[in-house]
CSV table of C-alpha atoms and ligand atoms in Angstrom, one decimal:
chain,number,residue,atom,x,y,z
A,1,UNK,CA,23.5,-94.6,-47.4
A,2,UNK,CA,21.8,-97.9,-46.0
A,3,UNK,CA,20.1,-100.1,-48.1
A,4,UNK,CA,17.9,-102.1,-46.0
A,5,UNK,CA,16.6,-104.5,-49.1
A,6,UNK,CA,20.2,-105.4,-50.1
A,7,UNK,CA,21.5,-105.7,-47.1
A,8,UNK,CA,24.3,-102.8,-47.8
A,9,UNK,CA,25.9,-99.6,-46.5
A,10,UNK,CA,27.4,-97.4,-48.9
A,11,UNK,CA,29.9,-95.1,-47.2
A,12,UNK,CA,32.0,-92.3,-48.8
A,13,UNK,CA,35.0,-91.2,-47.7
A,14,UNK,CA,35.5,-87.5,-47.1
A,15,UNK,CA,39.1,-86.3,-47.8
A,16,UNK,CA,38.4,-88.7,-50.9
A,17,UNK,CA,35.8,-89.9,-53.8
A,18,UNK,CA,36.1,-93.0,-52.7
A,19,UNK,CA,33.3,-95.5,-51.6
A,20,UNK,CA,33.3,-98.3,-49.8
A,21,UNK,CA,30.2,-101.1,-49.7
A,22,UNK,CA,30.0,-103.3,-46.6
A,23,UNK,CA,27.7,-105.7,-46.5
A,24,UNK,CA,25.6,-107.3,-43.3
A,25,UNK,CA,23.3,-109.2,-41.6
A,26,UNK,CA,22.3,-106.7,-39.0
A,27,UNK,CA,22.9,-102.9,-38.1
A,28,UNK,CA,23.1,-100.6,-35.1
A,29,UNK,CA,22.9,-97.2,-36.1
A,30,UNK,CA,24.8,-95.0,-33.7
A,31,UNK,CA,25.4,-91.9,-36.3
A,32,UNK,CA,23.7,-89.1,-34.3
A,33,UNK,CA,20.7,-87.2,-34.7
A,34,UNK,CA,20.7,-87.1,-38.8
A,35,UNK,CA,21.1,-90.4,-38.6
A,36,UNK,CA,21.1,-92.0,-42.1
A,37,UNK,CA,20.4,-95.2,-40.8
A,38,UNK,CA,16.7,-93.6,-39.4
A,39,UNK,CA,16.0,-91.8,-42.5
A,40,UNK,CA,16.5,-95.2,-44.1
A,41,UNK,CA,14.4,-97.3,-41.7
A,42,UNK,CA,11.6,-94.5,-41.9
A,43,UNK,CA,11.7,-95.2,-45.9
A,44,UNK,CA,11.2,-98.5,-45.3
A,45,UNK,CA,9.1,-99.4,-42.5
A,46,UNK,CA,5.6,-98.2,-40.6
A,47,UNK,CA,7.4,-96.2,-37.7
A,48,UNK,CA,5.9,-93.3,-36.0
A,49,UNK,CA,8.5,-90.3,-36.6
A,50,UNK,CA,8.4,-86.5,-35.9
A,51,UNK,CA,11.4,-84.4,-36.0
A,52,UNK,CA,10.4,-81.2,-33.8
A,53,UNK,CA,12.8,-78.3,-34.3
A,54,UNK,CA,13.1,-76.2,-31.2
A,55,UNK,CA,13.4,-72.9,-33.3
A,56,UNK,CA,16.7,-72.1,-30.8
A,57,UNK,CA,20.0,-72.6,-32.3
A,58,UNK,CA,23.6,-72.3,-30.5
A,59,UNK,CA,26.5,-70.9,-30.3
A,60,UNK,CA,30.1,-71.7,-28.5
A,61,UNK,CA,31.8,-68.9,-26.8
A,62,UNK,CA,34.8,-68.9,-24.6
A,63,UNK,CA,36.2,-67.3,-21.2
A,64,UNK,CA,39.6,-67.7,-21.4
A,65,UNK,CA,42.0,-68.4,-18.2
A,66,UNK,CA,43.0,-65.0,-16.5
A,67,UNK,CA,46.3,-64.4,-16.9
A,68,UNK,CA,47.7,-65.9,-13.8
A,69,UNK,CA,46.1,-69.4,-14.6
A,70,UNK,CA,43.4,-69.3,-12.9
A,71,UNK,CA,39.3,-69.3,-13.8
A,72,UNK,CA,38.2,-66.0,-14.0
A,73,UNK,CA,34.7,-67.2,-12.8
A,74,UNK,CA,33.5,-69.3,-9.7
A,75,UNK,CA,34.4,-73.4,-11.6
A,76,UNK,CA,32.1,-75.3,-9.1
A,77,UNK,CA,28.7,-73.5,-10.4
A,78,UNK,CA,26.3,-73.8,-13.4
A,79,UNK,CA,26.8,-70.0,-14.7
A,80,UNK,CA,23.0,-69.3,-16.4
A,81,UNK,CA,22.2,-66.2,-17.7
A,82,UNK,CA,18.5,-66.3,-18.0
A,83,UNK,CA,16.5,-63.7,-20.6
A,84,UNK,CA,13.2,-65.0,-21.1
A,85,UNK,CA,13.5,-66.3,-24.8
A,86,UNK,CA,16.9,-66.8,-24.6
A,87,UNK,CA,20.1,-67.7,-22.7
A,88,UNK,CA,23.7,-68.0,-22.4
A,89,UNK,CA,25.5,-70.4,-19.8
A,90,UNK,CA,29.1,-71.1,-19.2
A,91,UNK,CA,30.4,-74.7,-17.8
A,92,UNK,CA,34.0,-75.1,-16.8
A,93,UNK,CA,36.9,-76.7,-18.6
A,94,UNK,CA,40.0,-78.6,-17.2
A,95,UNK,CA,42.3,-76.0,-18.8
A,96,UNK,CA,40.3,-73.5,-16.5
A,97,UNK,CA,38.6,-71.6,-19.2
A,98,UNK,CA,34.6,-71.7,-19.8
A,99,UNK,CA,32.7,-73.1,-22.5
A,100,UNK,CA,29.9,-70.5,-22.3
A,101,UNK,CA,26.7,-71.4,-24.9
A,102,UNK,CA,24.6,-68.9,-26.0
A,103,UNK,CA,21.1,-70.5,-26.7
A,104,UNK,CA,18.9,-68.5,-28.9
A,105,UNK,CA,15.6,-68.2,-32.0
A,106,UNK,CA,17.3,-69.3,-35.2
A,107,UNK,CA,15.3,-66.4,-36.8
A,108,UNK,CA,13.2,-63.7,-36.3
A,109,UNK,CA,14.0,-59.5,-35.2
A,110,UNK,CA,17.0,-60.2,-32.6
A,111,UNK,CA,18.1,-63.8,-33.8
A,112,UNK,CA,21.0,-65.8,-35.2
A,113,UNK,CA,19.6,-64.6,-38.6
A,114,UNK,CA,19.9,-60.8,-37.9
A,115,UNK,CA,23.2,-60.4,-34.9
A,116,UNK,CA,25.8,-60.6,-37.7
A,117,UNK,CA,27.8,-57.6,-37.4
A,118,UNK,CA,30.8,-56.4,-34.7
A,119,UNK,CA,28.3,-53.8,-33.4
A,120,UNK,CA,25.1,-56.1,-34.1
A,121,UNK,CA,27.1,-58.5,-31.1
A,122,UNK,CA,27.9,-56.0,-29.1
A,123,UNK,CA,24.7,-54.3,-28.8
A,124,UNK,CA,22.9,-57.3,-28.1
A,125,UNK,CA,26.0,-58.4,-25.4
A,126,UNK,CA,25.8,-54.8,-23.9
A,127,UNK,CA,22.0,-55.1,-23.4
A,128,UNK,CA,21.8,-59.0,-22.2
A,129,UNK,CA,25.3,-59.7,-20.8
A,130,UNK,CA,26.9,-56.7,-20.1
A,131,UNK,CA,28.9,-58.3,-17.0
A,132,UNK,CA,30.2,-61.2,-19.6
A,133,UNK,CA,31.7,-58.8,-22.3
A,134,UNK,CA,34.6,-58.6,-19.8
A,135,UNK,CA,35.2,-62.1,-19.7
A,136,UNK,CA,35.1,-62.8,-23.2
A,137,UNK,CA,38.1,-60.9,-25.2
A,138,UNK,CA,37.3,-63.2,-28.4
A,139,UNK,CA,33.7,-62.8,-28.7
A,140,UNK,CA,33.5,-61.3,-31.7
A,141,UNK,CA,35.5,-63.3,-33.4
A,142,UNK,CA,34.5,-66.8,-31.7
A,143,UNK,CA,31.1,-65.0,-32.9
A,144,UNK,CA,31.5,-64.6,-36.2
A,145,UNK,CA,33.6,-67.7,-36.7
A,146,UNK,CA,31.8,-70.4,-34.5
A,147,UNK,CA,29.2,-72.3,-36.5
A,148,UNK,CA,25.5,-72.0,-34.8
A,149,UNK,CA,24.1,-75.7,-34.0
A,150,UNK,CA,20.3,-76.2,-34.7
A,151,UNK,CA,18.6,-77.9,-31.8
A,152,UNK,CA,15.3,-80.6,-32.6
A,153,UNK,CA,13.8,-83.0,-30.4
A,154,UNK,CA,13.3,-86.8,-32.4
A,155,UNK,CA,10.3,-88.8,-31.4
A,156,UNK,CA,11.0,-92.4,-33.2
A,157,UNK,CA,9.0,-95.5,-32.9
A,158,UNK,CA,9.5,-98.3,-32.8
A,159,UNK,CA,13.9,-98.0,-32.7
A,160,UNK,CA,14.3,-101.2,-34.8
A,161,UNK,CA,13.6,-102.9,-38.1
A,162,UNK,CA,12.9,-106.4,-37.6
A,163,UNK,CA,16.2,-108.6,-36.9
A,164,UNK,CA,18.2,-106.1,-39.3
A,165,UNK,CA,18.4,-102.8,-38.0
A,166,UNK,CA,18.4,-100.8,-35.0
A,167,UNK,CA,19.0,-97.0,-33.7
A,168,UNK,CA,20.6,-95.9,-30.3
A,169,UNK,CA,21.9,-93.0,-29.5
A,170,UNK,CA,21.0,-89.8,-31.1
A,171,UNK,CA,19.9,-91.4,-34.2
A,172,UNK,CA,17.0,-92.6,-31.5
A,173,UNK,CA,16.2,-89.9,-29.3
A,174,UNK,CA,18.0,-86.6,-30.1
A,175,UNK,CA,16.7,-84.5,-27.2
A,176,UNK,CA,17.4,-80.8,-26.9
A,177,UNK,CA,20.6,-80.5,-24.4
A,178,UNK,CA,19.1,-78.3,-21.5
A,179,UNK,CA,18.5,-81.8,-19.2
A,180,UNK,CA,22.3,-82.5,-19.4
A,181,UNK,CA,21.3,-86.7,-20.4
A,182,UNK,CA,21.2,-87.0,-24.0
A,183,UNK,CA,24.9,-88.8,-23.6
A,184,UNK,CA,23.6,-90.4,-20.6
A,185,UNK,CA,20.4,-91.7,-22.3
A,186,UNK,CA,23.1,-93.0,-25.0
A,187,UNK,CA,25.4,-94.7,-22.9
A,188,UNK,CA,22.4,-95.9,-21.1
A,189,UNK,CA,21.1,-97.6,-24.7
A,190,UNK,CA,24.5,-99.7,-24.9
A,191,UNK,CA,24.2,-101.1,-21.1
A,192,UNK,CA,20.5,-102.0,-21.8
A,193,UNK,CA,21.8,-103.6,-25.1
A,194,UNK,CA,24.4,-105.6,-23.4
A,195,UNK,CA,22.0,-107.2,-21.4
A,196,UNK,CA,19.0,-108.1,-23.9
A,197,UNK,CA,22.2,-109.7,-25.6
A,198,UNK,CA,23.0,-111.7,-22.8
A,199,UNK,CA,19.9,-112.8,-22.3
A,200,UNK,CA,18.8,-113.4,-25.3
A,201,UNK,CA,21.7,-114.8,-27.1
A,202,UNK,CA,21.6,-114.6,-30.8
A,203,UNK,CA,17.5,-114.0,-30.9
A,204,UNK,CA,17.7,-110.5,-32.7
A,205,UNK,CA,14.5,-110.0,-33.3
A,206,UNK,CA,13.9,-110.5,-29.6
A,207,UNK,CA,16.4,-108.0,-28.5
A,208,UNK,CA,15.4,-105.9,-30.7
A,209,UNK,CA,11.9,-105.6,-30.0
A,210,UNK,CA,12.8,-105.8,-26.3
A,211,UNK,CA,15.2,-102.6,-26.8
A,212,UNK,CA,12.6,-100.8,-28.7
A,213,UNK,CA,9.5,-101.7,-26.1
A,214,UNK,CA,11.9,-100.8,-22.6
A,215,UNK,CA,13.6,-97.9,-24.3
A,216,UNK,CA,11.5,-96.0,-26.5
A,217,UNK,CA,9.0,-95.0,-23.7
A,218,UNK,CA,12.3,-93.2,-21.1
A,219,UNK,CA,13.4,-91.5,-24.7
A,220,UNK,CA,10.7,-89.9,-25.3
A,221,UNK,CA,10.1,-89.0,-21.7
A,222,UNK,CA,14.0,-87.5,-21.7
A,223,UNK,CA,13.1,-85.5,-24.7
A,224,UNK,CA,9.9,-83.6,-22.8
A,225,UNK,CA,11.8,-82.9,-19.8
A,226,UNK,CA,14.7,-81.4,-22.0
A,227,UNK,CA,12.3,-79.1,-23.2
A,228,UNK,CA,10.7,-78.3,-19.7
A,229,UNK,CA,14.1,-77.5,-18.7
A,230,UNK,CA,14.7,-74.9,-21.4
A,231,UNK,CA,11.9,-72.9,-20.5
A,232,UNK,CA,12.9,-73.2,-16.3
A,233,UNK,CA,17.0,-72.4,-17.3
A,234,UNK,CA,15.9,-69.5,-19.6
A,235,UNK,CA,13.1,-68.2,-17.9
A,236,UNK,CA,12.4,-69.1,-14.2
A,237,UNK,CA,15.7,-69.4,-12.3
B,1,LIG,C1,25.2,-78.0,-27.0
B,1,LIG,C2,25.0,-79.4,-26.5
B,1,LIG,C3,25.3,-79.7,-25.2
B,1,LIG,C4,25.1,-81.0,-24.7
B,1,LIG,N1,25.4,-81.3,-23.4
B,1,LIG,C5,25.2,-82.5,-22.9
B,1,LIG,C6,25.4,-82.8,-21.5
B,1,LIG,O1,25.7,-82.0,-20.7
B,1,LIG,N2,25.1,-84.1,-21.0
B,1,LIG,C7,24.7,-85.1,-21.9
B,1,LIG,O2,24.5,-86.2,-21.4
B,1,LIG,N3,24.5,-84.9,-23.2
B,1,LIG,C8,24.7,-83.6,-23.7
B,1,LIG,N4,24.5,-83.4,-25.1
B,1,LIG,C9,24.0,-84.4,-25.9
B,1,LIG,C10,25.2,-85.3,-26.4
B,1,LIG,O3,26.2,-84.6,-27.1
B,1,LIG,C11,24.6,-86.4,-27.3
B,1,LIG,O4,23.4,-87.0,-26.8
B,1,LIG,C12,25.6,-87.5,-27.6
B,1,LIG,O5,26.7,-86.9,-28.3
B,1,LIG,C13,25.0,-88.6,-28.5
B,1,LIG,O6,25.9,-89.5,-28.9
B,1,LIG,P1,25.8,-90.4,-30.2
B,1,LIG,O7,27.0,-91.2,-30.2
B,1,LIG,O8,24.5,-91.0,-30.3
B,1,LIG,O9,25.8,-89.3,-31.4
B,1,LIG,P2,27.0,-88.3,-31.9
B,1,LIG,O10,27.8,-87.8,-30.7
B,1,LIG,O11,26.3,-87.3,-32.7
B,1,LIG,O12,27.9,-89.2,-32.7
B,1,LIG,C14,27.5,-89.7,-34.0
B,1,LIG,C15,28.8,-90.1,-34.8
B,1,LIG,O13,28.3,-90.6,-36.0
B,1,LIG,C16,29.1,-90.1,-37.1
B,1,LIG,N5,28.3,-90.1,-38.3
B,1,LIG,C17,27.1,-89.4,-38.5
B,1,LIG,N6,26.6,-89.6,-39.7
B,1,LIG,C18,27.5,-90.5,-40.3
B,1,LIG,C19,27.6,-91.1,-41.6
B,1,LIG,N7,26.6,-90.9,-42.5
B,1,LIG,N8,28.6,-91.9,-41.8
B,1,LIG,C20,29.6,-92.1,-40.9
B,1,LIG,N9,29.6,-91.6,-39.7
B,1,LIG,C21,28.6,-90.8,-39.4
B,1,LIG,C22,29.4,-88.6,-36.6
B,1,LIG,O14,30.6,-88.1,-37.3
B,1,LIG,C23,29.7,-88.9,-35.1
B,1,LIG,O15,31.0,-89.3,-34.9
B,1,LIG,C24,24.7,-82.1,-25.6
B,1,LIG,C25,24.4,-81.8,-26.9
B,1,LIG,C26,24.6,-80.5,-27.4
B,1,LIG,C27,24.3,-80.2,-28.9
């Protein structure tokens, strides 16, 4: 937990019960989109904040090397397999296997919530993706035993709390993945940072608010076109 009032973190560790306080004068919060540090900071402060769900979960699949060594599937191409509502892509992997990702509704008549069994996957394979089934010798099992990631879109604003406390990352701007920039929009955060900090020296609530007022504004433009993008990858290729 963060305790903005004190000044403290509270951390536990998790092959243990034990805690450890650290105290400090300011905080970047980098821990992703549930970030504590947010939750804490919208407890605290007037900020605007909306966490959107998308609805659409996902789920990693693989396509293994062929036996030889080699990809079984063209490696310089962005495999989409568009279905209206839903999706499944495949990006290539050094070790010449495919990370394939199945996008699709959390819940509803043919979702994450009802495709459960070894014939409930194949059935909805056979109809979608029959041409993948080949490809993927593990999908039931990578089916059953992969866990299904829940997708949201987080508007946050401002990203600071006065001189103490302030969110990059995904703890800012969680964006749904289908624009490819969510890390890029991250890595992007810490260059901007550098520089404010140059600049500014050790003015925090300057950088801060300077952060917040150049950064908030492409975040939250990143997280529309991600969602844009969903509907073009899954529906209009
Ligand atoms: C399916 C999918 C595909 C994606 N594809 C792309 C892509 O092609 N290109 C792209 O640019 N981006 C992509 N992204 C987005 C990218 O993964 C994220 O934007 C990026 O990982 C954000 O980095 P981060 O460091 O802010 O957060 P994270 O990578 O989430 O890291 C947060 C860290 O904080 C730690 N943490 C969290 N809470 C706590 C806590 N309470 N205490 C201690 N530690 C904590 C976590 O363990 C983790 O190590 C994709 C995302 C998904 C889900």
């Amino acid at each position: 937990s963060a305790d903005l009032e004190q000044n403290k973190l509270l951390f536990q560790l998790s092959d243990s019960l034990e805690k450890i306080e650290w105290s400090f004068n300011r905080v970047i919060g980098c821990d992703g989109s549930a970030s504590i540090l947010r939750k804490s900071i919208v407890e605290k402060a007037d900020i605007q904040y909306v966490k959107k769900p998308l609805g659409h979960g996902y789920k990693e699949l693989t396509i293994p090397p062929m036996k030889s060594g080699k990809f079984q599937i063209e490696p310089n191409a962005l495999h989409i397999w568009p279905r209206g509502n839903h999706m499944l892509i495949a990006l290539p992997n050094n070790d010449y296997s495919f990370t394939c990702t199945l996008f699709f509704p959390m819940i509803g008549n043919t979702s994450f919530e009802t495709v459960k069994t070894e014939k409930d996957i194949f059935d909805l394979f056979q109809s979608q993706f029959p041409d993948a089934i080949e490809l993927m010798p593990n999908l039931v099992k990578d089916f059953q035993n992969n866990p299904t990631g829940d997708l949201a879109s987080v508007y946050c604003k401002p990203w600071h709390f006065g001189d103490k406390a302030l969110l990059i990352g995904d703890a800012a701007h969680a964006v749904v993945p289908f624009f490819g920039q969510g890390m890029n929009a991250s890595f992007q955060d810490c260059s901007t940072l550098e520089k404010l900090m140059d600049q500014n020296k050790n003015n925090w609530e300057t950088i801060f608010n300077a952060f917040s007022s150049t950064q908030v504004k492409n975040g939250h433009a990143i997280a529309d076109m991600a969602l844009e993008n969903y509907l073009e990858m899954r529906d209009h290729v």
